[in-house]
Amino acid sequence: DLHYPLRRQRQMCIRDRAYVETRLAVMLGGRCAEKIILGDVSSGAANDLEQATRLAKMMITQWGMSEVVGPVHFRTDAEHPFLGYELTQEKDFSEATAREIDEEVRRIVSEAEQQAINTLKTYKEQLEVLVTELLKTETLDKSAIDQLMTEN
């Protein structure tokens, strides 16, 4: 795989909690925009929600970024790199800790969702401009977005 060194380099990047929390909010932006504009959510953001949940779980179980769970590392189900599915490993923590991890994942993802909603509400006029244009064209590239934001 020619991309392996690049992918490995990306995996080794060190990020602080603030960066990861912001990344979570960005991941949930589409879902939150649906809530704000349509008043409901669709299945369209399912992958974003899955990725955000996985990232929040990594924050807690691998990087020690939870005040509640603490500075610990836990083994969790891992995706097999070649077969592409999750292998169940024996967990090295109790059911009580599993509940704590689940509650923290839910809290972190909910807080990121609220951050995304607050940001989108702050820029609701620009969001509505983007939605109107997307309904006309279905896709927008960076230059089109930049032009729309400059004009409005």
PDB file of N, CA, C and O in Angstrom, residues 27-75:
ATOM      1  N   MET A  27     -17.520  17.217  13.004  1.00  0.00           N
ATOM      2  CA  MET A  27     -18.109  15.967  12.512  1.00  0.00           C
ATOM      3  C   MET A  27     -19.631  15.985  12.605  1.00  0.00           C
ATOM      4  O   MET A  27     -20.318  15.395  11.781  1.00  0.00           O
ATOM      5  N   LEU A  28     -20.156  16.647  13.630  1.00  0.00           N
ATOM      6  CA  LEU A  28     -21.595  16.667  13.865  1.00  0.00           C
ATOM      7  C   LEU A  28     -22.286  17.856  13.207  1.00  0.00           C
ATOM      8  O   LEU A  28     -23.501  18.028  13.343  1.00  0.00           O
ATOM      9  N   GLY A  29     -21.533  18.680  12.476  1.00  0.00           N
ATOM     10  CA  GLY A  29     -22.085  19.889  11.871  1.00  0.00           C
ATOM     11  C   GLY A  29     -23.242  19.649  10.915  1.00  0.00           C
ATOM     12  O   GLY A  29     -24.241  20.368  10.954  1.00  0.00           O
ATOM     13  N   GLY A  30     -23.136  18.655  10.064  1.00  0.00           N
ATOM     14  CA  GLY A  30     -24.215  18.377   9.110  1.00  0.00           C
ATOM     15  C   GLY A  30     -25.494  17.969   9.804  1.00  0.00           C
ATOM     16  O   GLY A  30     -26.594  18.438   9.472  1.00  0.00           O
ATOM     17  N   ARG A  31     -25.360  17.097  10.776  1.00  0.00           N
ATOM     18  CA  ARG A  31     -26.520  16.644  11.556  1.00  0.00           C
ATOM     19  C   ARG A  31     -27.171  17.829  12.277  1.00  0.00           C
ATOM     20  O   ARG A  31     -28.397  17.970  12.297  1.00  0.00           O
ATOM     21  N   CYS A  32     -26.346  18.683  12.862  1.00  0.00           N
ATOM     22  CA  CYS A  32     -26.862  19.840  13.594  1.00  0.00           C
ATOM     23  C   CYS A  32     -27.503  20.855  12.641  1.00  0.00           C
ATOM     24  O   CYS A  32     -28.517  21.479  12.994  1.00  0.00           O
ATOM     25  N   ALA A  33     -26.949  21.007  11.456  1.00  0.00           N
ATOM     26  CA  ALA A  33     -27.554  21.905  10.464  1.00  0.00           C
ATOM     27  C   ALA A  33     -28.944  21.400  10.087  1.00  0.00           C
ATOM     28  O   ALA A  33     -29.878  22.193   9.929  1.00  0.00           O
ATOM     29  N   GLU A  34     -29.104  20.084   9.954  1.00  0.00           N
ATOM     30  CA  GLU A  34     -30.430  19.511   9.687  1.00  0.00           C
ATOM     31  C   GLU A  34     -31.403  19.864  10.808  1.00  0.00           C
ATOM     32  O   GLU A  34     -32.541  20.241  10.555  1.00  0.00           O
ATOM     33  N   LYS A  35     -30.942  19.727  12.054  1.00  0.00           N
ATOM     34  CA  LYS A  35     -31.802  20.051  13.197  1.00  0.00           C
ATOM     35  C   LYS A  35     -32.265  21.500  13.150  1.00  0.00           C
ATOM     36  O   LYS A  35     -33.427  21.815  13.400  1.00  0.00           O
ATOM     37  N   ILE A  36     -31.328  22.395  12.838  1.00  0.00           N
ATOM     38  CA  ILE A  36     -31.634  23.821  12.841  1.00  0.00           C
ATOM     39  C   ILE A  36     -32.523  24.200  11.657  1.00  0.00           C
ATOM     40  O   ILE A  36     -33.530  24.894  11.816  1.00  0.00           O
ATOM     41  N   ILE A  37     -32.175  23.760  10.473  1.00  0.00           N
ATOM     42  CA  ILE A  37     -32.884  24.176   9.262  1.00  0.00           C
ATOM     43  C   ILE A  37     -34.172  23.382   9.053  1.00  0.00           C
ATOM     44  O   ILE A  37     -35.215  23.943   8.730  1.00  0.00           O
ATOM     45  N   LEU A  38     -34.112  22.060   9.241  1.00  0.00           N
ATOM     46  CA  LEU A  38     -35.265  21.199   8.968  1.00  0.00           C
ATOM     47  C   LEU A  38     -36.092  20.878  10.207  1.00  0.00           C
ATOM     48  O   LEU A  38     -37.197  20.356  10.102  1.00  0.00           O
ATOM     49  N   GLY A  39     -35.504  21.121  11.386  1.00  0.00           N
ATOM     50  CA  GLY A  39     -36.206  20.799  12.616  1.00  0.00           C
ATOM     51  C   GLY A  39     -36.188  19.321  12.949  1.00  0.00           C
ATOM     52  O   GLY A  39     -36.904  18.866  13.837  1.00  0.00           O
ATOM     53  N   ASP A  40     -35.378  18.556  12.244  1.00  0.00           N
ATOM     54  CA  ASP A  40     -35.299  17.112  12.453  1.00  0.00           C
ATOM     55  C   ASP A  40     -33.961  16.625  11.911  1.00  0.00           C
ATOM     56  O   ASP A  40     -33.243  17.376  11.251  1.00  0.00           O
ATOM     57  N   VAL A  41     -33.636  15.371  12.170  1.00  0.00           N
ATOM     58  CA  VAL A  41     -32.414  14.773  11.637  1.00  0.00           C
ATOM     59  C   VAL A  41     -32.795  13.632  10.708  1.00  0.00           C
ATOM     60  O   VAL A  41     -33.881  13.065  10.803  1.00  0.00           O
ATOM     61  N   SER A  42     -31.877  13.296   9.806  1.00  0.00           N
ATOM     62  CA  SER A  42     -32.097  12.185   8.880  1.00  0.00           C
ATOM     63  C   SER A  42     -30.998  11.146   9.076  1.00  0.00           C
ATOM     64  O   SER A  42     -30.082  11.335   9.878  1.00  0.00           O
ATOM     65  N   SER A  43     -31.076  10.094   8.319  1.00  0.00           N
ATOM     66  CA  SER A  43     -30.052   9.048   8.389  1.00  0.00           C
ATOM     67  C   SER A  43     -28.788   9.454   7.631  1.00  0.00           C
ATOM     68  O   SER A  43     -27.788   8.745   7.676  1.00  0.00           O
ATOM     69  N   GLY A  44     -28.805  10.606   6.978  1.00  0.00           N
ATOM     70  CA  GLY A  44     -27.673  11.052   6.168  1.00  0.00           C
ATOM     71  C   GLY A  44     -26.385  11.257   6.938  1.00  0.00           C
ATOM     72  O   GLY A  44     -25.300  11.128   6.389  1.00  0.00           O
ATOM     73  N   ALA A  45     -26.489  11.555   8.215  1.00  0.00           N
ATOM     74  CA  ALA A  45     -25.294  11.821   9.023  1.00  0.00           C
ATOM     75  C   ALA A  45     -24.879  10.613   9.860  1.00  0.00           C
ATOM     76  O   ALA A  45     -24.100  10.757  10.800  1.00  0.00           O
ATOM     77  N   ALA A  46     -25.374   9.441   9.521  1.00  0.00           N
ATOM     78  CA  ALA A  46     -25.089   8.245  10.323  1.00  0.00           C
ATOM     79  C   ALA A  46     -23.593   7.972  10.438  1.00  0.00           C
ATOM     80  O   ALA A  46     -23.092   7.674  11.527  1.00  0.00           O
ATOM     81  N   ASN A  47     -22.869   8.098   9.337  1.00  0.00           N
ATOM     82  CA  ASN A  47     -21.433   7.830   9.381  1.00  0.00           C
ATOM     83  C   ASN A  47     -20.704   8.858  10.234  1.00  0.00           C
ATOM     84  O   ASN A  47     -19.786   8.516  10.978  1.00  0.00           O
ATOM     85  N   ASP A  48     -21.117  10.117  10.142  1.00  0.00           N
ATOM     86  CA  ASP A  48     -20.500  11.164  10.965  1.00  0.00           C
ATOM     87  C   ASP A  48     -20.721  10.874  12.444  1.00  0.00           C
ATOM     88  O   ASP A  48     -19.819  11.033  13.265  1.00  0.00           O
ATOM     89  N   LEU A  49     -21.922  10.443  12.784  1.00  0.00           N
ATOM     90  CA  LEU A  49     -22.251  10.118  14.168  1.00  0.00           C
ATOM     91  C   LEU A  49     -21.432   8.922  14.653  1.00  0.00           C
ATOM     92  O   LEU A  49     -20.907   8.920  15.770  1.00  0.00           O
ATOM     93  N   GLU A  50     -21.273   7.938  13.782  1.00  0.00           N
ATOM     94  CA  GLU A  50     -20.458   6.763  14.131  1.00  0.00           C
ATOM     95  C   GLU A  50     -19.003   7.163  14.382  1.00  0.00           C
ATOM     96  O   GLU A  50     -18.397   6.744  15.372  1.00  0.00           O
ATOM     97  N   GLN A  51     -18.458   7.990  13.505  1.00  0.00           N
ATOM     98  CA  GLN A  51     -17.069   8.429  13.654  1.00  0.00           C
ATOM     99  C   GLN A  51     -16.889   9.287  14.904  1.00  0.00           C
ATOM    100  O   GLN A  51     -15.879   9.160  15.609  1.00  0.00           O
ATOM    101  N   ALA A  52     -17.847  10.159  15.189  1.00  0.00           N
ATOM    102  CA  ALA A  52     -17.759  11.001  16.383  1.00  0.00           C
ATOM    103  C   ALA A  52     -17.811  10.146  17.644  1.00  0.00           C
ATOM    104  O   ALA A  52     -17.057  10.377  18.592  1.00  0.00           O
ATOM    105  N   THR A  53     -18.675   9.155  17.639  1.00  0.00           N
ATOM    106  CA  THR A  53     -18.780   8.254  18.796  1.00  0.00           C
ATOM    107  C   THR A  53     -17.479   7.489  18.992  1.00  0.00           C
ATOM    108  O   THR A  53     -16.978   7.365  20.110  1.00  0.00           O
ATOM    109  N   ARG A  54     -16.910   7.007  17.902  1.00  0.00           N
ATOM    110  CA  ARG A  54     -15.645   6.270  17.975  1.00  0.00           C
ATOM    111  C   ARG A  54     -14.526   7.171  18.500  1.00  0.00           C
ATOM    112  O   ARG A  54     -13.730   6.764  19.349  1.00  0.00           O
ATOM    113  N   LEU A  55     -14.479   8.414  18.028  1.00  0.00           N
ATOM    114  CA  LEU A  55     -13.439   9.350  18.478  1.00  0.00           C
ATOM    115  C   LEU A  55     -13.602   9.673  19.962  1.00  0.00           C
ATOM    116  O   LEU A  55     -12.619   9.702  20.716  1.00  0.00           O
ATOM    117  N   ALA A  56     -14.836   9.896  20.408  1.00  0.00           N
ATOM    118  CA  ALA A  56     -15.083  10.171  21.837  1.00  0.00           C
ATOM    119  C   ALA A  56     -14.652   8.975  22.686  1.00  0.00           C
ATOM    120  O   ALA A  56     -14.049   9.149  23.752  1.00  0.00           O
ATOM    121  N   LYS A  57     -14.930   7.783  22.213  1.00  0.00           N
ATOM    122  CA  LYS A  57     -14.541   6.587  22.962  1.00  0.00           C
ATOM    123  C   LYS A  57     -13.013   6.470  23.038  1.00  0.00           C
ATOM    124  O   LYS A  57     -12.459   6.102  24.080  1.00  0.00           O
ATOM    125  N   MET A  58     -12.328   6.834  21.948  1.00  0.00           N
ATOM    126  CA  MET A  58     -10.863   6.819  21.964  1.00  0.00           C
ATOM    127  C   MET A  58     -10.325   7.844  22.963  1.00  0.00           C
ATOM    128  O   MET A  58      -9.342   7.570  23.653  1.00  0.00           O
ATOM    129  N   MET A  59     -10.960   9.013  23.033  1.00  0.00           N
ATOM    130  CA  MET A  59     -10.539  10.036  23.991  1.00  0.00           C
ATOM    131  C   MET A  59     -10.533   9.462  25.404  1.00  0.00           C
ATOM    132  O   MET A  59      -9.619   9.740  26.183  1.00  0.00           O
ATOM    133  N   ILE A  60     -11.549   8.682  25.710  1.00  0.00           N
ATOM    134  CA  ILE A  60     -11.731   8.156  27.061  1.00  0.00           C
ATOM    135  C   ILE A  60     -10.871   6.925  27.318  1.00  0.00           C
ATOM    136  O   ILE A  60     -10.183   6.839  28.337  1.00  0.00           O
ATOM    137  N   THR A  61     -10.921   5.960  26.394  1.00  0.00           N
ATOM    138  CA  THR A  61     -10.310   4.656  26.660  1.00  0.00           C
ATOM    139  C   THR A  61      -8.844   4.559  26.270  1.00  0.00           C
ATOM    140  O   THR A  61      -8.140   3.687  26.767  1.00  0.00           O
ATOM    141  N   GLN A  62      -8.379   5.440  25.374  1.00  0.00           N
ATOM    142  CA  GLN A  62      -7.002   5.318  24.912  1.00  0.00           C
ATOM    143  C   GLN A  62      -6.126   6.500  25.262  1.00  0.00           C
ATOM    144  O   GLN A  62      -4.919   6.361  25.414  1.00  0.00           O
ATOM    145  N   TRP A  63      -6.728   7.691  25.372  1.00  0.00           N
ATOM    146  CA  TRP A  63      -5.925   8.891  25.567  1.00  0.00           C
ATOM    147  C   TRP A  63      -6.085   9.512  26.943  1.00  0.00           C
ATOM    148  O   TRP A  63      -5.488  10.561  27.219  1.00  0.00           O
ATOM    149  N   GLY A  64      -6.903   8.928  27.793  1.00  0.00           N
ATOM    150  CA  GLY A  64      -7.073   9.441  29.150  1.00  0.00           C
ATOM    151  C   GLY A  64      -7.630  10.843  29.219  1.00  0.00           C
ATOM    152  O   GLY A  64      -7.302  11.604  30.121  1.00  0.00           O
ATOM    153  N   MET A  65      -8.512  11.208  28.284  1.00  0.00           N
ATOM    154  CA  MET A  65      -9.049  12.571  28.215  1.00  0.00           C
ATOM    155  C   MET A  65     -10.404  12.692  28.900  1.00  0.00           C
ATOM    156  O   MET A  65     -11.247  13.470  28.480  1.00  0.00           O
ATOM    157  N   SER A  66     -10.614  11.944  29.961  1.00  0.00           N
ATOM    158  CA  SER A  66     -11.856  12.035  30.711  1.00  0.00           C
ATOM    159  C   SER A  66     -11.533  12.210  32.180  1.00  0.00           C
ATOM    160  O   SER A  66     -10.836  11.386  32.772  1.00  0.00           O
ATOM    161  N   GLU A  67     -12.063  13.274  32.768  1.00  0.00           N
ATOM    162  CA  GLU A  67     -11.869  13.505  34.196  1.00  0.00           C
ATOM    163  C   GLU A  67     -12.593  12.437  35.013  1.00  0.00           C
ATOM    164  O   GLU A  67     -12.147  12.071  36.097  1.00  0.00           O
ATOM    165  N   VAL A  68     -13.706  11.937  34.492  1.00  0.00           N
ATOM    166  CA  VAL A  68     -14.505  10.948  35.213  1.00  0.00           C
ATOM    167  C   VAL A  68     -13.807   9.589  35.229  1.00  0.00           C
ATOM    168  O   VAL A  68     -13.649   8.965  36.281  1.00  0.00           O
ATOM    169  N   VAL A  69     -13.369   9.127  34.074  1.00  0.00           N
ATOM    170  CA  VAL A  69     -12.743   7.799  33.973  1.00  0.00           C
ATOM    171  C   VAL A  69     -11.273   7.864  34.387  1.00  0.00           C
ATOM    172  O   VAL A  69     -10.743   6.924  34.962  1.00  0.00           O
ATOM    173  N   GLY A  70     -10.630   8.986  34.116  1.00  0.00           N
ATOM    174  CA  GLY A  70      -9.258   9.179  34.571  1.00  0.00           C
ATOM    175  C   GLY A  70      -8.200   8.849  33.535  1.00  0.00           C
ATOM    176  O   GLY A  70      -8.496   8.428  32.424  1.00  0.00           O
ATOM    177  N   PRO A  71      -6.932   9.015  33.928  1.00  0.00           N
ATOM    178  CA  PRO A  71      -5.798   8.809  33.020  1.00  0.00           C
ATOM    179  C   PRO A  71      -5.436   7.327  32.910  1.00  0.00           C
ATOM    180  O   PRO A  71      -4.444   6.868  33.476  1.00  0.00           O
ATOM    181  N   VAL A  72      -6.288   6.592  32.203  1.00  0.00           N
ATOM    182  CA  VAL A  72      -6.091   5.150  32.038  1.00  0.00           C
ATOM    183  C   VAL A  72      -6.258   4.770  30.577  1.00  0.00           C
ATOM    184  O   VAL A  72      -6.789   5.540  29.777  1.00  0.00           O
ATOM    185  N   HIS A  73      -5.794   3.582  30.250  1.00  0.00           N
ATOM    186  CA  HIS A  73      -5.955   3.025  28.902  1.00  0.00           C
ATOM    187  C   HIS A  73      -6.666   1.689  29.031  1.00  0.00           C
ATOM    188  O   HIS A  73      -6.270   0.847  29.839  1.00  0.00           O
ATOM    189  N   PHE A  74      -7.736   1.520  28.257  1.00  0.00           N
ATOM    190  CA  PHE A  74      -8.480   0.268  28.266  1.00  0.00           C
ATOM    191  C   PHE A  74      -8.486  -0.346  26.881  1.00  0.00           C
ATOM    192  O   PHE A  74      -8.593   0.367  25.883  1.00  0.00           O
ATOM    193  N   ARG A  75      -8.426  -1.667  26.845  1.00  0.00           N
ATOM    194  CA  ARG A  75      -8.625  -2.382  25.578  1.00  0.00           C
ATOM    195  C   ARG A  75     -10.103  -2.372  25.269  1.00  0.00           C
ATOM    196  O   ARG A  75     -10.936  -2.618  26.127  1.00  0.00           O
TER     197      ARG A  75
END
